[in-house]
GROMACS .gro file of N, CA and C in nm:
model
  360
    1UNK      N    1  -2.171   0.308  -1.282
    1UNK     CA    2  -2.091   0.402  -1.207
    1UNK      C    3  -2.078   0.352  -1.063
    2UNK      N    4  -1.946   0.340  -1.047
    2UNK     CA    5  -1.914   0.295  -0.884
    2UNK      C    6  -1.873   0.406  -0.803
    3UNK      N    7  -1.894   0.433  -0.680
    3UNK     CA    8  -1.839   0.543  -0.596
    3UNK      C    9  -1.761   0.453  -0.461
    4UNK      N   10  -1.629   0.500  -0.470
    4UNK     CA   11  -1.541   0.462  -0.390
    4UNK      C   12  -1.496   0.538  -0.276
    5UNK      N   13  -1.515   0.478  -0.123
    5UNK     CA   14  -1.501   0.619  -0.035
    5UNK      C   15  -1.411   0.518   0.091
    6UNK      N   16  -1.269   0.536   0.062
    6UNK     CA   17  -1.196   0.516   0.157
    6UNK      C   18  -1.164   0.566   0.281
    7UNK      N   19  -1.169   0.458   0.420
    7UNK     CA   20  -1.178   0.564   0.530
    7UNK      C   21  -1.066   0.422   0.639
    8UNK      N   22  -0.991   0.518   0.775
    8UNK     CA   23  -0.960   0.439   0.826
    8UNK      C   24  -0.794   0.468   0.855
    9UNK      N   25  -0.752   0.590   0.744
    9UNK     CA   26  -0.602   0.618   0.806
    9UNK      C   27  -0.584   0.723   0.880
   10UNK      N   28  -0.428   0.737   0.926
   10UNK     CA   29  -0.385   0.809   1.002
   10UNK      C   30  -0.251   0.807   1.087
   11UNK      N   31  -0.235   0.866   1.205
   11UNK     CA   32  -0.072   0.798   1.200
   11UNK      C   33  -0.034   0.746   1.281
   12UNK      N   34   0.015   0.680   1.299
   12UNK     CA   35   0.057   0.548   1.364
   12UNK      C   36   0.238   0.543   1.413
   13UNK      N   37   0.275   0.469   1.491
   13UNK     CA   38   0.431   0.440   1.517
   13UNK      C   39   0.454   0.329   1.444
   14UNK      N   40   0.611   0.329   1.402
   14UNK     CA   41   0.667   0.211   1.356
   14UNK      C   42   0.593   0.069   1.398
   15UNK      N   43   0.573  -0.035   1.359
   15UNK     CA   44   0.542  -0.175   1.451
   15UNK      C   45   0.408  -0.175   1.501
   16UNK      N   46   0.346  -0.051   1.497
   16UNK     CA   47   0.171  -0.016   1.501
   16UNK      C   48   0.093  -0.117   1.420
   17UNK      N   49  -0.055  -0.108   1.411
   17UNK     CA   50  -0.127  -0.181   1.324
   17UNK      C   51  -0.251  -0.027   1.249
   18UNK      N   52  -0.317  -0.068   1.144
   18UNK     CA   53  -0.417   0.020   1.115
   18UNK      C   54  -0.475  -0.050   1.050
   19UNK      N   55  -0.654  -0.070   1.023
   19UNK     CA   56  -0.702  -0.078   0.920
   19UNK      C   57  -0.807  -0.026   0.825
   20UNK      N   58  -0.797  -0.008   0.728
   20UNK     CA   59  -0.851   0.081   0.605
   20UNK      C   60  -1.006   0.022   0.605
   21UNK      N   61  -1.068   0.102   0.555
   21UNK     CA   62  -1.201   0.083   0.499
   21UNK      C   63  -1.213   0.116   0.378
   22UNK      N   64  -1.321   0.049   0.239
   22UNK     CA   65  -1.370   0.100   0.146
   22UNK      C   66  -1.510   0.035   0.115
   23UNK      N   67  -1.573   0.195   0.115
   23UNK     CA   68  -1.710   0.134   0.071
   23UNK      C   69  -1.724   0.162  -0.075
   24UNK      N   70  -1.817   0.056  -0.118
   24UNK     CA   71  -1.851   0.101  -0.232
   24UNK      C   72  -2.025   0.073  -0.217
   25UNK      N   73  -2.041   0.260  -0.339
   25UNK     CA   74  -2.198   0.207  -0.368
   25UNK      C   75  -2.250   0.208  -0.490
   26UNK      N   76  -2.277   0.048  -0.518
   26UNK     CA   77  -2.306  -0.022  -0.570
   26UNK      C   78  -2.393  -0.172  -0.558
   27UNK      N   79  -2.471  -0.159  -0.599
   27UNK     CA   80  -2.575  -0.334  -0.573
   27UNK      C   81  -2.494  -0.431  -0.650
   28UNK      N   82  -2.439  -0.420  -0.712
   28UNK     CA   83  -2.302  -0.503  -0.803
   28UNK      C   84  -2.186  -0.540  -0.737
   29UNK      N   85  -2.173  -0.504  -0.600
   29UNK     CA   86  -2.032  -0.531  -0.551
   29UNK      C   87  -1.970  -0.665  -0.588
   30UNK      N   88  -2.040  -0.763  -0.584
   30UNK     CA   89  -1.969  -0.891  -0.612
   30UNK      C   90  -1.920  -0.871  -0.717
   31UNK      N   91  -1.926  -0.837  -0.837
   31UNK     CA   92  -1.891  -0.836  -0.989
   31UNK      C   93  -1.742  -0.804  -1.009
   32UNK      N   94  -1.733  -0.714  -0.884
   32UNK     CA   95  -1.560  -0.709  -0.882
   32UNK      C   96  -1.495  -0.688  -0.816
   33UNK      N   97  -1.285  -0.701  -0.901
   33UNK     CA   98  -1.213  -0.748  -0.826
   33UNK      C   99  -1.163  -0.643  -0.785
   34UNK      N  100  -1.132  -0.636  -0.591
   34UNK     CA  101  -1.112  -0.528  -0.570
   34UNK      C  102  -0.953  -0.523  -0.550
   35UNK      N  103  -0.900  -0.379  -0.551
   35UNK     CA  104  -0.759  -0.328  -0.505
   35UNK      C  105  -0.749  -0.261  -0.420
   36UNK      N  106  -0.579  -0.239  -0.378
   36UNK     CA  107  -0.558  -0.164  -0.313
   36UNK      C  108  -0.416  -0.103  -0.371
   37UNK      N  109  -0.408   0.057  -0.348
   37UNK     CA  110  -0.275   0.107  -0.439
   37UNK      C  111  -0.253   0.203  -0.328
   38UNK      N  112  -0.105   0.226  -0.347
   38UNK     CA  113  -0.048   0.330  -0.290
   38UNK      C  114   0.014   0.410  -0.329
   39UNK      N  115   0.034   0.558  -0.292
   39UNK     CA  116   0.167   0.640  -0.400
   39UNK      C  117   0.220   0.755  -0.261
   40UNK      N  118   0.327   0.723  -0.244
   40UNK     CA  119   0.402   0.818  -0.191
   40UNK      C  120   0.467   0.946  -0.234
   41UNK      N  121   0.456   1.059  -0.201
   41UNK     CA  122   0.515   1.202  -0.265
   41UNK      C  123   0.615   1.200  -0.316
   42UNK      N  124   0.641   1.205  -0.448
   42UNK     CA  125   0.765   1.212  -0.533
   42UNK      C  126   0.759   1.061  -0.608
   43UNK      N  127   0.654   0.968  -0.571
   43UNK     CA  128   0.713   0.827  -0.619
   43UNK      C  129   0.585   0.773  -0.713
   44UNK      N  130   0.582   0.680  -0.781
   44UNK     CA  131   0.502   0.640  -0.877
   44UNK      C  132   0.443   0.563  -0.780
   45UNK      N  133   0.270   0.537  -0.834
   45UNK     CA  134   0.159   0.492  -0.765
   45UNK      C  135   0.254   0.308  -0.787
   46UNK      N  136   0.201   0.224  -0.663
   46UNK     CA  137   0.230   0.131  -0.633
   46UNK      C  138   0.130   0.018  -0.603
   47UNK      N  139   0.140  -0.075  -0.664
   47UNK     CA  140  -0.017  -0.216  -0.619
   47UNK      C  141   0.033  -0.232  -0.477
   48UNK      N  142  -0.066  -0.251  -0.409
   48UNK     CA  143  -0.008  -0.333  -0.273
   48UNK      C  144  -0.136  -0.445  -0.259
   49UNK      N  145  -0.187  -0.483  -0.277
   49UNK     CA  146  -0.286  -0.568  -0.226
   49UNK      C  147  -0.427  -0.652  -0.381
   50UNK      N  148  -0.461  -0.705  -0.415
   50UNK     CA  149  -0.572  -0.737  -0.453
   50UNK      C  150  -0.684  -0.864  -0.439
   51UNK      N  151  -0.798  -0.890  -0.402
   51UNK     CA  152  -0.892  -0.992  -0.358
   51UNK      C  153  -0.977  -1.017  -0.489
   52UNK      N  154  -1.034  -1.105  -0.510
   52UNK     CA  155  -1.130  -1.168  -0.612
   52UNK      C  156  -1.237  -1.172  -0.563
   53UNK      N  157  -1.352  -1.197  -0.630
   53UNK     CA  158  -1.526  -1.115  -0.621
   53UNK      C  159  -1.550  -1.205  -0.464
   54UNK      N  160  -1.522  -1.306  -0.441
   54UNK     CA  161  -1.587  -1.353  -0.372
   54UNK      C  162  -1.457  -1.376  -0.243
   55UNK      N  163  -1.355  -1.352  -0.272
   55UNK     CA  164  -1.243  -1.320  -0.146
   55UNK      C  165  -1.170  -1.457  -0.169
   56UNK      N  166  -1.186  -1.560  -0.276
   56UNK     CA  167  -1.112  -1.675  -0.280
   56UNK      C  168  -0.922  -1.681  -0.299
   57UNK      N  169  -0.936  -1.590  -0.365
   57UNK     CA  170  -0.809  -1.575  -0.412
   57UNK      C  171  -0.785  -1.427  -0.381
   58UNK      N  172  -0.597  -1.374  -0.304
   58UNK     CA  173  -0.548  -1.273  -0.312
   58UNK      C  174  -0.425  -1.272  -0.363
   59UNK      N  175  -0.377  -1.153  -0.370
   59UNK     CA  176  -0.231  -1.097  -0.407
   59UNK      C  177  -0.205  -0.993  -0.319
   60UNK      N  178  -0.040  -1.025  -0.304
   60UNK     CA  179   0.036  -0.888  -0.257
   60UNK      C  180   0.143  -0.877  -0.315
   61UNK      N  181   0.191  -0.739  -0.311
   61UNK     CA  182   0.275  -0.683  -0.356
   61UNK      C  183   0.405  -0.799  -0.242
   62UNK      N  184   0.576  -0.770  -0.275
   62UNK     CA  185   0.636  -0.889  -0.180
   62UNK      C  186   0.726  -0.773  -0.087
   63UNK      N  187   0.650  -0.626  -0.090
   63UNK     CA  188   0.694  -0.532  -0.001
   63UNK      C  189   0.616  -0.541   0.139
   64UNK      N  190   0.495  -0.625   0.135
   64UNK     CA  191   0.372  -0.624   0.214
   64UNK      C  192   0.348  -0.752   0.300
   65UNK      N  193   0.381  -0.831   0.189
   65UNK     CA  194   0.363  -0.998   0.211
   65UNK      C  195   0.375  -1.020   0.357
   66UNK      N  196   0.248  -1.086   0.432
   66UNK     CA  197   0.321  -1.133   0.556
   66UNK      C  198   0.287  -1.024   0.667
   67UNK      N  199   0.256  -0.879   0.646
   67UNK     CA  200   0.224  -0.791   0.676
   67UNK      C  201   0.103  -0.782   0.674
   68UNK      N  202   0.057  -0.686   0.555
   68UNK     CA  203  -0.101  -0.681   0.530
   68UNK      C  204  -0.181  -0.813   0.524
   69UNK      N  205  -0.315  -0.776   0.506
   69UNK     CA  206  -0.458  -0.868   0.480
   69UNK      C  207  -0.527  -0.800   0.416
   70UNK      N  208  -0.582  -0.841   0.282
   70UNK     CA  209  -0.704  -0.794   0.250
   70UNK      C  210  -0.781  -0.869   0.205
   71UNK      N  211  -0.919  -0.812   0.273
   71UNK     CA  212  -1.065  -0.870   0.269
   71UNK      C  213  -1.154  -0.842   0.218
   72UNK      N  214  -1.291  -0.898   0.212
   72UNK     CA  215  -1.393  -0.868   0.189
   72UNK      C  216  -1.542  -0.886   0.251
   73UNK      N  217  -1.654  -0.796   0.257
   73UNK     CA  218  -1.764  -0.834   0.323
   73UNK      C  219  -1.856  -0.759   0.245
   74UNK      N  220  -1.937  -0.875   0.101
   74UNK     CA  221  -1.995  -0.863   0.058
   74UNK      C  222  -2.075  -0.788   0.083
   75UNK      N  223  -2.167  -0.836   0.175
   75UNK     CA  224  -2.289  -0.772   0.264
   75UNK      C  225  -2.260  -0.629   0.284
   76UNK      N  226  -2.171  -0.608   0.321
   76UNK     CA  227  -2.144  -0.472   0.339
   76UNK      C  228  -2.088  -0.381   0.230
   77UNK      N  229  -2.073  -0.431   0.132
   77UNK     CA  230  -2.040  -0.373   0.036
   77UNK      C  231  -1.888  -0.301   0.072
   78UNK      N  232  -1.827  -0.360   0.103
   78UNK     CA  233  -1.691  -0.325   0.213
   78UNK      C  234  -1.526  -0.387   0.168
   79UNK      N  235  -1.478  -0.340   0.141
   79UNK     CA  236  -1.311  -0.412   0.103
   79UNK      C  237  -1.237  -0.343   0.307
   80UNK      N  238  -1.140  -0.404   0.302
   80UNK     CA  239  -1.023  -0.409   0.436
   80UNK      C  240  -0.907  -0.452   0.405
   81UNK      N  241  -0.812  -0.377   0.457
   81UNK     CA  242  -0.635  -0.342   0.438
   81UNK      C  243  -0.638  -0.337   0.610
   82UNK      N  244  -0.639  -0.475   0.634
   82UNK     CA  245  -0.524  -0.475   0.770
   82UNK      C  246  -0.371  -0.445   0.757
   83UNK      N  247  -0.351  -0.374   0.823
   83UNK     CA  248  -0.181  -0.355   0.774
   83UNK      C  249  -0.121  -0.322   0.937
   84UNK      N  250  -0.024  -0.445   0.960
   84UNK     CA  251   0.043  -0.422   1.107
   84UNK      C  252   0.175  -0.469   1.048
   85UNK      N  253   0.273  -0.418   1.195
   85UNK     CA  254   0.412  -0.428   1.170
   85UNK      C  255   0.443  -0.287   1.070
   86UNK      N  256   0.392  -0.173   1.093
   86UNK     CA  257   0.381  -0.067   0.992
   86UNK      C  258   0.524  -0.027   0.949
   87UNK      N  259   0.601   0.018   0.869
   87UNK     CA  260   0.731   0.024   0.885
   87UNK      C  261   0.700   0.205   0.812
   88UNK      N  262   0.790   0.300   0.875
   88UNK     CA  263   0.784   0.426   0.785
   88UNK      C  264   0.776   0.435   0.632
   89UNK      N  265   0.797   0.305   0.559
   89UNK     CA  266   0.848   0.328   0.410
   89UNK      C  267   0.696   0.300   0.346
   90UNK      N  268   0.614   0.253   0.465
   90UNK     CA  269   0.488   0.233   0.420
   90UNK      C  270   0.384   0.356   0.387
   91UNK      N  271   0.437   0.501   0.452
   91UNK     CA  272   0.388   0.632   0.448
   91UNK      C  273   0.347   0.678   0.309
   92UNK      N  274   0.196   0.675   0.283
   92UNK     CA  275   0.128   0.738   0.150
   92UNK      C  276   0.005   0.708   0.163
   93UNK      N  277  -0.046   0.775   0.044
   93UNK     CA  278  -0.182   0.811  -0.002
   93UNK      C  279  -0.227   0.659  -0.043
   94UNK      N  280  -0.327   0.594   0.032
   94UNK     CA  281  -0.358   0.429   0.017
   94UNK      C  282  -0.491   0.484  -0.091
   95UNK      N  283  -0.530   0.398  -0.180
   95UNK     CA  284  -0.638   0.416  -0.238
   95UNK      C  285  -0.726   0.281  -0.307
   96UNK      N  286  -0.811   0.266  -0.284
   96UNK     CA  287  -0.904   0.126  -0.312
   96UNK      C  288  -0.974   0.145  -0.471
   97UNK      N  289  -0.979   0.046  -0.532
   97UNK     CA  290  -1.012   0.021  -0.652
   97UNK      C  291  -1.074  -0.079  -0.683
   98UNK      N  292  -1.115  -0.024  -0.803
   98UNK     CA  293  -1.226  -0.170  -0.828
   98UNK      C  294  -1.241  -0.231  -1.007
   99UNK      N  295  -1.266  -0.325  -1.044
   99UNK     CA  296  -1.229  -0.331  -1.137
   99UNK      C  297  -1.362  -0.464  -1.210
  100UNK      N  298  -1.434  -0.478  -1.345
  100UNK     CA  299  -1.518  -0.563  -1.350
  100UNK      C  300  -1.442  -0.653  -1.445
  101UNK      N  301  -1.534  -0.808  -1.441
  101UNK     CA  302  -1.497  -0.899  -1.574
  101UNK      C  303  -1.506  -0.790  -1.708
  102UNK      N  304  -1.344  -0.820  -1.805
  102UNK     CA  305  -1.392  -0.762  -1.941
  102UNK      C  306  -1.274  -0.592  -1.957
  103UNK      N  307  -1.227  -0.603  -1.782
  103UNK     CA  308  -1.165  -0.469  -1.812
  103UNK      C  309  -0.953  -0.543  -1.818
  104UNK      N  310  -0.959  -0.615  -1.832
  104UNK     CA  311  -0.801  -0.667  -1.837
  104UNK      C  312  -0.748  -0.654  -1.710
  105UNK      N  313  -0.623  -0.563  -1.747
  105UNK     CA  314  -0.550  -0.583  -1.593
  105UNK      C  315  -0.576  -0.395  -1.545
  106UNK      N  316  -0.672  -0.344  -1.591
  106UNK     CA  317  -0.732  -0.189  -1.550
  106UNK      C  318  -0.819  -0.164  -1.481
  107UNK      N  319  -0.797  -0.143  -1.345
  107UNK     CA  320  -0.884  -0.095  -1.268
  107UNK      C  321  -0.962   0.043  -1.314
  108UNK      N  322  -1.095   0.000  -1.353
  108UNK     CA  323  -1.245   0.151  -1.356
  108UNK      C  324  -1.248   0.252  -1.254
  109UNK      N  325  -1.241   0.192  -1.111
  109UNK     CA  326  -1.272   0.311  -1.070
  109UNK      C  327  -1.190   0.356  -0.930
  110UNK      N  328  -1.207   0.434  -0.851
  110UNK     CA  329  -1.111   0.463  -0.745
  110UNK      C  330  -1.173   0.566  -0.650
  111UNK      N  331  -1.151   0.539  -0.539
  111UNK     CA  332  -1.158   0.654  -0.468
  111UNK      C  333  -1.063   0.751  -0.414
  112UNK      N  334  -1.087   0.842  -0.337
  112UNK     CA  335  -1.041   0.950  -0.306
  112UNK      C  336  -0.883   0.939  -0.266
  113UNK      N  337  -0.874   0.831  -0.179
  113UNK     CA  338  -0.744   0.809  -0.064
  113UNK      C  339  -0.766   0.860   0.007
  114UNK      N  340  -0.695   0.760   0.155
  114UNK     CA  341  -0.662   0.799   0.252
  114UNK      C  342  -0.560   0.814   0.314
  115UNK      N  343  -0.478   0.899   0.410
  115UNK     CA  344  -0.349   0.947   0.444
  115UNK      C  345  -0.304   0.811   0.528
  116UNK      N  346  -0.210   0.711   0.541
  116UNK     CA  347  -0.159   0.679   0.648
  116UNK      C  348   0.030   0.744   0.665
  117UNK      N  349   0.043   0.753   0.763
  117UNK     CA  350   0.162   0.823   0.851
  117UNK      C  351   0.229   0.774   0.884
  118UNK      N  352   0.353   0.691   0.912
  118UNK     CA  353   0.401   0.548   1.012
  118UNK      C  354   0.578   0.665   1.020
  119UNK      N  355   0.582   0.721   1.199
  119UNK     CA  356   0.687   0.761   1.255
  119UNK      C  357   0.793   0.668   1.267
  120UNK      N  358   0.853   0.709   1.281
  120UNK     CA  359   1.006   0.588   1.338
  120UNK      C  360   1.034   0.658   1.479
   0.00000   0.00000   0.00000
């Protein structure tokens, strides 16, 4: 059992920067690959981001590309969603995920979300 506790949004202006936190607790953190998803009100949940156990390899969504960063700090048991150049269309519920060898392309577990805001 993983517990996922995203922290770090809020609202911001167009062209702003923010970045997300997720802890997880777990002594296993390396074991997996983490995410990042988004879903805006009225719209279907969306990938934006994912890192591999040890941060070698990422993905982004090509709405983000060039924009965001996401990281990792083992030690801390910690994932990060730098996200600058914020544009309003970026406005939703961000949420971090996690996923082990053995589960396909399905992320196990998730936390709560956090609000980010981006005005024009």
């Amino acid at each position: 059992q993983v517990q996922l506790v995203e922290s770090g949004g809020g609202l911001v202006q167009a062209g702003g920067s923010l970045r997300l936190s997720c802890a997880a607790s777990t002594r296993t953190f390396s074991n997996y690959e983490m995410g990042w998803f988004r879903q805006a009100p009225g719209k279907d949940q969306e990938f934006v981001a994912a890192i591999s156990r040890y941060g070698g390899f990422t993905s982004y969504a090509d709405s983000v590309k060039g924009r965001f960063t996401i990281s990792r700090d083992n030690a801390k048991n910690t994932v990060y969603l730098q996200m600058n150049s914020l544009k309003p269309e970026d406005t939703a519920v961000y949420y971090c995920a996690a996923r082990a060898p053995g589960s396909g392309n399905r992320y196990d577990y998730w936390g709560q979300g956090t609000q980010v805001t981006v005005s024009s």
